[in-house]
Amino acid sequence: EIVLTQSPVTLSLSPGERATLSCRASQSVSSTYLAWYQQKPGQAPRLLLYGASNRATGFPDRFSGSGSGTDFTLTISRLEPEDFAVYYCQLFGSSLFTFGPGTTVDFK
Amino acid sequence: QVQLQESGPGLVKPSQTLSLTCTVSGGSIRTTSYYWSWIRQSAGKGLEWIGRIYGSGNADYSPSLKSRVTISVDTSKNHFSLNVSSVTAADAAVYYCARSWNGHYYYMDVWGKGTTVTVSS
């Protein structure tokens, strides 16, 4: 079973700053199987990126994704107040889904 | 626009079976384009995928829960269900249902709001 790790655990930033979140897989995976979600307190997760770099409906272009093999990155170019949330990466493989432990982006 | 709504008891006694239903509205659960998944989130923790089912009834489960979990589908009612047997306090969580794409990409694009399950006698 492939394990996902995310870093950092918490990212403390101010609005307007750039956020770079990492998701690492324990073995090489296809980027088509990698997705990112945003979750705010008391809400269900919301699909943010799929196929590692394709933005889901409703998310602005300040959100971008990249990576291949074992290392994937979510970048928020300039943080807006509504972007402070928890971000999870997700992988599909061997007929099952796996989530990373999440990165919290909070106010510095 | 497809919407999902979880329902079921909010309180389950230890050792009993937790049963939840996810009702799909705005689309057919029989579609070949999607699977239907259950995910849970313990308080203050991350997301744990439980399993998924196709409209035909084929299901996949998380290895860590497979021995206690059954997911079923009722196409006549356009809903799918989750049963978790022999629950303990570790099964207390917010349970979400979600739609997962059955195609080139693998993601969950529509989620229910979630339902909280407490395990207590």
XYZ file of C-alpha atoms in Angstrom:
229
model
C 0.000 0.000 0.000
C 1.345 3.416 -0.991
C 1.728 5.920 1.848
C 1.406 9.675 1.386
C 3.217 12.198 3.531
C 2.547 15.925 3.478
C 4.778 18.741 4.571
C 4.840 20.961 6.376
C 2.216 19.978 8.917
C 1.369 23.641 9.411
C 2.220 26.624 7.241
C 1.801 29.993 8.941
C 1.580 32.778 6.409
C 0.007 36.166 5.815
C -2.433 37.155 3.075
C -0.579 37.970 -0.097
C 2.212 35.501 0.577
C 2.994 32.430 -1.477
C 2.180 28.976 -0.091
C 4.006 25.862 -1.206
C 2.651 22.538 0.023
C 4.309 19.184 -0.580
C 2.863 15.709 -1.000
C 5.229 12.761 -1.255
C 4.313 9.185 -2.174
C 6.209 6.175 -0.846
C 6.635 4.916 -4.414
C 6.358 6.365 -7.868
C 2.793 7.007 -9.032
C 1.083 8.378 -12.101
C 0.062 12.001 -11.789
C -3.387 11.079 -13.129
C -4.043 9.403 -9.782
C -3.157 12.429 -7.629
C -5.719 14.966 -6.409
C -5.818 17.775 -3.853
C -8.689 18.883 -1.630
C -9.368 21.966 0.449
C -11.263 21.642 3.720
C -12.505 24.469 5.895
C -13.741 23.996 9.498
C -17.147 22.345 9.686
C -17.268 21.703 5.953
C -16.782 18.721 3.710
C -13.599 18.587 1.664
C -13.780 20.232 -1.725
C -11.961 18.970 -4.797
C -9.245 21.478 -5.718
C -6.959 19.774 -8.253
C -7.096 16.487 -10.123
C -4.509 14.810 -12.279
C -1.989 16.693 -10.112
C -2.412 19.960 -12.016
C -5.973 20.385 -13.311
C -8.038 22.885 -11.363
C -11.528 21.895 -10.352
C -14.509 24.103 -11.049
C -14.637 27.257 -8.981
C -10.991 27.592 -8.004
C -9.024 30.579 -9.311
C -5.725 30.376 -11.115
C -3.721 31.371 -8.055
C -3.973 27.655 -7.243
C -1.633 25.445 -9.228
C -0.263 21.956 -8.981
C 2.803 20.219 -10.287
C 4.946 17.172 -9.816
C 5.563 13.651 -10.971
C 6.860 10.356 -9.694
C 6.888 10.613 -5.916
C 6.839 14.389 -5.358
C 3.901 16.673 -5.923
C 3.360 20.313 -5.028
C 0.374 22.562 -4.498
C 1.162 26.243 -4.841
C -1.051 29.158 -3.897
C 0.573 32.144 -5.526
C -0.916 34.888 -3.341
C -2.951 33.859 -0.345
C -6.399 35.321 0.031
C -8.206 35.241 3.406
C -10.525 32.481 2.148
C -7.548 30.214 1.338
C -6.670 29.558 4.969
C -7.739 25.941 5.368
C -6.464 22.370 5.496
C -5.230 20.829 2.263
C -5.136 17.084 1.628
C -3.550 15.189 -1.205
C -5.170 11.953 -2.365
C -3.910 9.051 -4.393
C -5.677 6.207 -6.140
C -4.009 2.865 -6.632
C -4.798 -0.856 -6.443
C -8.528 -0.068 -6.363
C -8.320 2.052 -3.257
C -7.970 5.695 -2.314
C -5.405 7.034 0.154
C -5.284 10.478 1.716
C -2.289 12.302 3.040
C -2.401 13.600 6.629
C -2.988 17.171 5.530
C -1.287 20.565 5.722
C -2.912 23.394 7.639
C -2.423 26.845 6.168
C -3.114 29.306 8.947
C -2.619 32.993 9.687
C 0.802 34.064 10.875
C -26.557 19.136 -10.350
C -25.868 16.012 -8.334
C -26.185 16.285 -4.571
C -25.475 13.729 -1.869
C -27.085 13.513 1.558
C -26.004 11.215 4.368
C -28.524 9.930 6.886
C -28.603 7.524 9.785
C -28.384 7.277 13.571
C -26.056 9.720 15.223
C -25.451 7.419 18.178
C -24.385 3.790 18.073
C -23.589 1.524 21.006
C -20.223 -0.240 21.194
C -20.170 -3.667 19.525
C -23.253 -2.822 17.446
C -23.471 -2.116 13.719
C -23.309 1.398 12.342
C -25.611 1.869 9.347
C -25.675 4.954 7.141
C -27.331 5.785 3.839
C -26.317 8.257 1.178
C -29.126 9.473 -1.062
C -28.191 10.703 -4.513
C -30.317 13.450 -6.053
C -30.025 15.156 -9.415
C -28.581 12.115 -11.149
C -28.772 8.341 -11.369
C -26.684 6.109 -9.175
C -26.681 3.613 -12.080
C -24.387 5.796 -14.169
C -21.287 4.056 -15.502
C -19.264 7.236 -15.108
C -18.956 7.212 -11.343
C -18.315 5.148 -8.285
C -19.836 6.072 -4.921
C -17.545 6.286 -1.912
C -17.633 6.533 1.868
C -14.979 8.509 3.750
C -14.726 9.289 7.431
C -12.926 11.825 9.568
C -12.367 11.409 13.295
C -12.426 14.544 15.406
C -9.440 16.701 14.647
C -7.973 14.075 12.333
C -7.481 13.518 8.640
C -9.587 11.782 6.034
C -9.903 8.005 5.860
C -11.349 6.339 2.770
C -13.628 3.447 3.696
C -14.690 2.021 0.360
C -16.605 2.531 -2.881
C -19.317 0.862 -4.885
C -20.335 0.884 -8.500
C -23.972 1.051 -9.570
C -23.713 -2.611 -10.537
C -22.854 -3.523 -6.948
C -19.121 -4.154 -7.331
C -17.332 -2.775 -4.283
C -13.800 -2.078 -3.106
C -12.800 -1.621 0.529
C -9.955 -0.207 2.535
C -7.815 -3.142 3.703
C -7.832 -1.804 7.253
C -11.638 -1.904 7.471
C -12.543 -4.637 5.014
C -13.372 -7.251 7.626
C -16.051 -5.048 9.246
C -17.434 -2.993 6.367
C -20.132 -3.641 3.786
C -21.213 -1.125 1.168
C -24.371 -1.821 -0.816
C -26.422 -0.016 -3.437
C -30.170 0.233 -3.969
C -30.763 1.526 -7.472
C -34.537 1.656 -6.979
C -34.080 4.193 -4.201
C -31.046 5.855 -5.781
C -29.018 5.444 -2.647
C -26.068 3.493 -1.310
C -25.379 2.360 2.205
C -22.575 1.678 4.637
C -22.539 -0.890 7.409
C -19.695 -1.064 9.912
C -19.960 -3.950 12.340
C -18.592 -4.339 15.879
C -18.016 -0.624 16.342
C -15.751 0.821 18.993
C -14.952 4.358 20.061
C -12.410 4.456 17.233
C -15.287 4.401 14.736
C -16.701 7.692 16.018
C -16.301 10.201 13.209
C -17.940 12.414 10.666
C -18.937 10.138 7.811
C -19.040 11.541 4.306
C -20.326 10.046 1.092
C -18.843 11.198 -2.179
C -18.973 10.629 -5.906
C -15.762 9.380 -7.460
C -15.012 9.612 -11.145
C -14.598 6.343 -13.027
C -12.268 7.429 -15.752
C -8.807 8.575 -16.648
C -8.508 10.617 -13.464
C -9.326 9.460 -9.965
C -10.898 11.960 -7.608
C -14.032 12.677 -5.592
C -15.831 15.696 -6.958
C -19.154 15.809 -5.134
C -19.420 15.328 -1.377
C -22.252 15.178 1.085
C -22.193 17.521 4.047
C -21.309 14.675 6.388
C -23.046 13.093 9.333
C -21.587 12.747 12.813
C -21.594 9.340 14.455
C -20.898 8.950 18.167
C -20.140 5.559 19.704
C -21.287 5.344 23.286
C -23.331 3.131 25.567
